[in-house]
């Protein structure tokens, strides 16, 4: 087995656009669940709306890339409002069912032939990169070293994604230290008590859904910057990966989602490279494709163990997670 290649391919995920996108989406999910207590299982839909909003704006309407990103973010906010109006008064378990159904509805809408002119249905969208790459401040060349070697476009994508992630983290940190954030935490713990103090609980929940949804849409934009928008990427597995990342790092923490994303993708990439090689070497009595599927089983087992033994995550305080019980 080539351990150099295994470790090199794994280390590349440290600054991968996928890792950054998942960190952004998990940060938005932290606003929903970690701070507001909203059991949202439809974050994949917010990412899809952000990615498609960006790509359609550029391809179908010929608008600048930055305006496409703004449309993607506003699309996430609009979807949050449309989702929140009928669902935010539901009990947590019913909210989870409603949001996971909404996520699947959005994915299927993007694959239907009805909107083929704009979405290209199941084939997805590509070829929207020129405007963003023309704004690249880095000269043509090669940057970095080892597994972190990039051309100018790859570097620009990562730097831009990290800037968005830094802005999102700073925004969440500031909001949760404000009186608004303290009310939100109160709603998470006991919304009836907060309502008895004269606060509009529904309005606060809607605001948190919009803010977290826009951060999730930003993650969806970063997710599609390197290649294409493919509807098959927004299945329920994406949402469950985000929940694993959130619980791993710490749901009610500012930096937990980023730490969780990095750890999750490093482990996931390591297993994705190691297990097929073990199968090819005859150490595992299964085929290479079967070995690659084992990592999904391990992710599921890890999620169950996290919920049972450490629901507060790596950076979380157990006192912050009493609402999970």
Coordinates of C-alpha atoms in Angstrom, one line a residue:
X1 CA 0.0 0.0 0.0
X2 CA 1.1 3.5 -0.8
X3 CA 0.8 5.3 2.5
X4 CA 2.4 8.4 1.1
X5 CA -0.4 8.8 -1.4
X6 CA -3.0 7.9 1.3
X7 CA -1.8 10.5 3.7
X8 CA -1.3 13.1 0.9
X9 CA -4.8 12.7 -0.4
X10 CA -6.2 12.9 3.1
X11 CA -4.2 16.0 4.0
X12 CA -5.5 17.7 0.8
X13 CA -9.0 17.8 2.4
X14 CA -7.7 20.2 5.2
X15 CA -8.2 23.2 2.8
X16 CA -10.7 21.6 0.3
X17 CA -13.6 23.7 -0.9
X18 CA -15.8 20.8 0.2
X19 CA -14.5 21.1 3.8
X20 CA -15.0 24.8 3.8
X21 CA -18.5 24.5 2.3
X22 CA -19.6 22.0 4.9
X23 CA -18.1 24.1 7.7
X24 CA -20.2 27.0 6.5
X25 CA -23.4 24.9 6.2
X26 CA -22.7 23.4 9.7
X27 CA -22.3 26.9 11.1
X28 CA -25.7 27.8 9.7
X29 CA -27.1 24.6 11.2
X30 CA -25.6 25.6 14.6
X31 CA -27.7 28.8 14.5
X32 CA -30.7 26.7 13.8
X33 CA -30.2 23.8 16.3
X34 CA -27.3 24.7 18.6
X35 CA -28.6 28.1 19.5
X36 CA -32.4 28.2 18.6
X37 CA -33.1 24.5 19.2
X38 CA -34.7 24.1 15.7
X39 CA -34.4 20.5 14.5
X40 CA -33.8 21.3 10.9
X41 CA -33.0 18.3 8.6
X42 CA -33.3 20.3 5.4
X43 CA -30.0 22.1 5.3
X44 CA -29.2 20.4 2.0
X45 CA -32.0 22.4 0.5
X46 CA -30.5 25.7 1.6
X47 CA -27.2 24.7 0.0
X48 CA -29.0 23.7 -3.2
X49 CA -30.8 27.0 -3.3
X50 CA -27.6 28.9 -2.8
X51 CA -25.7 27.0 -5.5
X52 CA -28.5 27.0 -8.1
X53 CA -29.3 30.7 -7.4
X54 CA -25.7 31.6 -8.1
X55 CA -25.3 29.4 -11.2
X56 CA -28.7 30.4 -12.8
X57 CA -28.1 34.1 -12.2
X58 CA -24.8 33.9 -14.1
X59 CA -25.8 31.5 -16.9
X60 CA -29.4 32.3 -17.6
X61 CA -29.4 36.1 -17.0
X62 CA -25.8 36.9 -17.7
X63 CA -25.3 38.9 -14.5
X64 CA -22.0 39.4 -12.6
X65 CA -20.7 36.6 -10.4
X66 CA -21.0 38.8 -7.2
X67 CA -24.6 39.5 -8.0
X68 CA -25.2 35.8 -8.5
X69 CA -23.8 35.1 -5.1
X70 CA -26.1 37.8 -3.6
X71 CA -29.1 36.2 -5.3
X72 CA -28.0 32.8 -3.9
X73 CA -27.9 34.3 -0.4
X74 CA -31.3 36.0 -0.8
X75 CA -32.7 32.8 -2.2
X76 CA -31.6 31.1 1.1
X77 CA -33.4 33.8 3.1
X78 CA -36.6 33.5 1.0
X79 CA -36.6 29.7 1.3
X80 CA -36.2 30.1 5.0
X81 CA -39.3 32.3 5.2
X82 CA -41.4 30.0 3.0
X83 CA -40.3 27.0 5.0
X84 CA -40.7 28.7 8.4
X85 CA -44.2 30.2 8.1
X86 CA -46.0 26.8 8.1
X87 CA -43.5 24.8 10.2
X88 CA -42.0 26.8 13.0
X89 CA -45.0 26.3 15.3
X90 CA -44.5 22.5 15.0
X91 CA -43.1 20.4 17.7
X92 CA -39.4 19.4 17.3
X93 CA -40.0 15.9 15.9
X94 CA -42.7 17.1 13.4
X95 CA -40.4 20.0 12.4
X96 CA -37.7 17.4 11.6
X97 CA -40.0 15.5 9.4
X98 CA -41.3 18.6 7.6
X99 CA -37.8 19.9 6.9
X100 CA -36.4 16.7 5.6
X101 CA -39.4 16.4 3.3
X102 CA -38.8 20.1 2.2
X103 CA -35.2 19.2 1.4
X104 CA -36.2 16.4 -0.9
X105 CA -38.9 18.5 -2.6
X106 CA -36.4 21.2 -3.4
X107 CA -33.9 18.6 -4.8
X108 CA -36.6 17.0 -7.0
X109 CA -37.8 20.4 -8.2
X110 CA -34.3 21.0 -9.5
X111 CA -34.3 17.7 -11.4
X112 CA -37.7 18.0 -13.0
X113 CA -38.1 18.7 -16.7
X114 CA -40.4 21.6 -16.0
X115 CA -37.5 23.9 -15.1
X116 CA -35.0 22.3 -17.6
X117 CA -34.4 25.6 -19.3
X118 CA -32.8 27.0 -16.2
X119 CA -31.7 24.0 -14.1
X120 CA -30.7 21.5 -16.9
X121 CA -32.7 19.0 -14.8
X122 CA -30.6 15.9 -13.6
X123 CA -27.5 16.9 -15.6
X124 CA -27.0 20.1 -13.5
X125 CA -25.2 23.3 -14.5
X126 CA -21.6 24.1 -15.4
X127 CA -19.6 26.8 -17.2
X128 CA -20.4 29.7 -14.8
X129 CA -16.8 30.2 -13.6
X130 CA -15.3 32.8 -15.9
X131 CA -16.6 35.9 -14.0
X132 CA -15.4 34.7 -10.6
X133 CA -12.1 33.6 -12.0
X134 CA -11.6 36.9 -13.8
X135 CA -11.8 38.6 -10.4
X136 CA -8.9 36.5 -9.2
X137 CA -6.3 38.7 -7.5
X138 CA -3.6 36.0 -7.7
X139 CA -1.3 36.0 -10.7
X140 CA -1.0 32.9 -12.9
X141 CA 1.2 30.3 -11.3
X142 CA 1.6 27.5 -8.7
X143 CA 1.2 28.1 -5.0
X144 CA 1.8 26.1 -1.9
X145 CA 3.6 22.9 -1.2
X146 CA 3.0 19.1 -1.0
X147 CA -0.7 18.2 -0.9
X148 CA -1.5 21.9 -0.6
X149 CA -0.3 22.8 -4.1
X150 CA -2.7 24.9 -6.1
X151 CA -3.0 26.9 -9.3
X152 CA -4.2 30.4 -9.2
X153 CA -7.9 29.5 -9.6
X154 CA -7.8 26.8 -6.9
X155 CA -6.1 29.2 -4.5
X156 CA -8.7 31.9 -5.2
X157 CA -11.6 29.5 -4.5
X158 CA -10.1 28.5 -1.2
X159 CA -9.2 32.0 -0.1
X160 CA -12.7 33.3 -1.0
X161 CA -14.3 30.3 0.8
X162 CA -12.2 30.9 3.9
X163 CA -13.1 34.6 3.9
X164 CA -16.8 33.7 3.8
X165 CA -16.3 31.2 6.6
X166 CA -14.5 33.8 8.7
X167 CA -17.3 36.4 8.2
X168 CA -19.9 33.7 9.1
X169 CA -18.0 32.8 12.3
X170 CA -17.6 36.4 13.3
X171 CA -21.3 37.1 12.6
X172 CA -22.4 34.1 14.8
X173 CA -20.0 35.1 17.6
X174 CA -21.3 38.6 17.6
X175 CA -25.0 37.7 17.4
X176 CA -24.8 35.1 20.2
X177 CA -23.1 37.6 22.5
X178 CA -25.9 40.1 21.9
X179 CA -29.3 40.4 23.7
X180 CA -30.8 38.8 20.6
X181 CA -28.6 35.8 21.0
X182 CA -29.4 35.5 24.7
X183 CA -33.1 35.5 23.9
X184 CA -32.5 32.8 21.3
X185 CA -30.7 30.6 23.8
X186 CA -33.6 31.1 26.2
X187 CA -36.0 29.9 23.5
X188 CA -33.8 26.8 23.0
X189 CA -34.1 26.0 26.7
X190 CA -37.7 26.9 27.4
X191 CA -39.7 28.8 24.9
X192 CA -42.8 29.0 27.1
X193 CA -40.8 30.9 29.7
X194 CA -39.5 33.3 27.0
X195 CA -43.0 33.8 25.7
X196 CA -44.2 34.7 29.2
X197 CA -41.8 37.6 29.2
X198 CA -43.5 39.1 26.2
X199 CA -41.0 38.0 23.5
X200 CA -42.3 37.0 20.1
X201 CA -40.9 33.5 20.0
X202 CA -42.1 32.9 16.4
X203 CA -40.3 36.0 15.1
X204 CA -37.0 35.0 16.8
X205 CA -37.2 31.5 15.4
X206 CA -37.9 32.9 11.9
X207 CA -34.9 35.3 12.2
X208 CA -32.6 32.5 13.3
X209 CA -33.9 30.3 10.4
X210 CA -33.2 33.1 7.9
X211 CA -29.7 33.8 9.2
X212 CA -28.7 30.2 9.4
X213 CA -30.3 29.6 6.0
X214 CA -28.2 32.3 4.4
X215 CA -25.0 30.9 5.9
X216 CA -26.1 27.5 4.6
X217 CA -26.7 29.1 1.2
X218 CA -23.2 30.6 1.3
X219 CA -21.9 27.1 1.9
X220 CA -23.8 25.9 -1.1
X221 CA -22.1 28.6 -3.2
X222 CA -18.6 27.6 -2.1
X223 CA -19.5 24.0 -2.7
X224 CA -20.2 24.6 -6.4
X225 CA -17.4 27.1 -7.1
X226 CA -14.7 24.6 -8.2
X227 CA -16.8 22.5 -10.7
X228 CA -20.6 22.2 -11.3
X229 CA -24.0 22.2 -9.7
X230 CA -25.2 18.6 -9.6
X231 CA -28.6 17.9 -8.1
X232 CA -27.5 14.4 -7.0
X233 CA -25.2 16.1 -4.4
X234 CA -28.1 17.4 -2.3
X235 CA -29.5 14.1 -1.1
X236 CA -30.3 13.4 2.6
X237 CA -26.8 12.0 3.1
X238 CA -25.5 15.5 2.8
X239 CA -27.8 16.6 5.7
X240 CA -26.8 13.7 7.9
X241 CA -23.1 14.5 7.2
X242 CA -23.8 18.0 8.4
X243 CA -25.4 16.8 11.6
X244 CA -22.4 14.5 12.2
X245 CA -20.1 17.5 11.7
X246 CA -22.2 19.7 14.0
X247 CA -22.4 17.1 16.8
X248 CA -18.7 16.2 16.4
X249 CA -17.5 19.8 16.9
X250 CA -20.1 21.1 19.2
X251 CA -23.6 22.2 18.3
X252 CA -23.8 25.3 20.6
X253 CA -20.3 26.6 19.8
X254 CA -18.9 29.1 17.3
X255 CA -15.8 27.2 16.2
X256 CA -17.2 23.7 16.7
X257 CA -18.8 23.3 13.2
X258 CA -15.4 24.3 11.5
X259 CA -13.5 21.8 13.7
X260 CA -16.1 19.2 13.1
X261 CA -15.9 19.7 9.3
X262 CA -12.1 19.4 9.2
X263 CA -12.1 16.2 11.4
X264 CA -14.9 14.7 9.6
X265 CA -13.4 15.1 6.1
X266 CA -9.9 14.1 7.2
X267 CA -11.3 10.8 8.6
X268 CA -13.7 10.3 5.8
X269 CA -11.0 10.8 3.2
X270 CA -8.5 8.7 5.1
X271 CA -11.0 5.8 5.2
X272 CA -11.9 6.3 1.6
X273 CA -8.2 5.9 0.6
X274 CA -7.2 3.2 3.1
X275 CA -10.1 0.7 3.0
X276 CA -10.0 0.1 -0.8
X277 CA -6.2 -0.4 -0.6
X278 CA -6.7 -2.9 2.2
X279 CA -9.2 -4.7 0.1
X280 CA -6.9 -4.7 -2.9
X281 CA -4.1 -6.1 -0.8
X282 CA -6.3 -9.0 0.4
X283 CA -6.3 -7.8 4.0
X284 CA -10.1 -7.2 3.9
X285 CA -12.1 -10.1 2.4
X286 CA -14.3 -7.7 0.2
X287 CA -14.1 -5.8 -3.0
X288 CA -12.7 -2.3 -3.4
X289 CA -16.2 -0.8 -4.0
X290 CA -17.6 -2.6 -0.9
X291 CA -14.7 -1.4 1.2
X292 CA -15.4 2.2 0.1
X293 CA -19.0 1.8 1.3
X294 CA -17.9 0.7 4.8
X295 CA -17.0 4.3 5.6
X296 CA -20.6 5.3 5.4
X297 CA -21.4 2.6 7.9
X298 CA -18.7 3.9 10.2
X299 CA -20.1 7.5 9.9
X300 CA -23.5 6.2 11.0
X301 CA -22.0 4.4 13.9
X302 CA -20.0 7.4 14.9
X303 CA -23.1 9.6 14.8
X304 CA -25.0 7.2 17.1
X305 CA -22.0 7.1 19.5
X306 CA -21.8 10.9 19.5
X307 CA -25.4 11.4 20.4
X308 CA -25.2 8.8 23.2
X309 CA -21.9 9.5 24.8
X310 CA -20.9 13.1 23.9
X311 CA -23.9 15.1 22.5
X312 CA -22.1 18.4 23.4
X313 CA -19.3 17.7 20.9
X314 CA -15.5 18.3 21.3
X315 CA -15.8 22.0 22.1
X316 CA -19.2 22.0 23.7
X317 CA -20.2 22.4 27.3
X318 CA -22.6 19.7 28.5
X319 CA -24.7 22.3 30.3
X320 CA -25.4 23.9 26.8
X321 CA -26.9 20.6 25.6
X322 CA -29.6 20.0 28.2
X323 CA -32.2 20.7 25.6
X324 CA -31.2 17.6 23.6
X325 CA -32.6 15.3 26.2

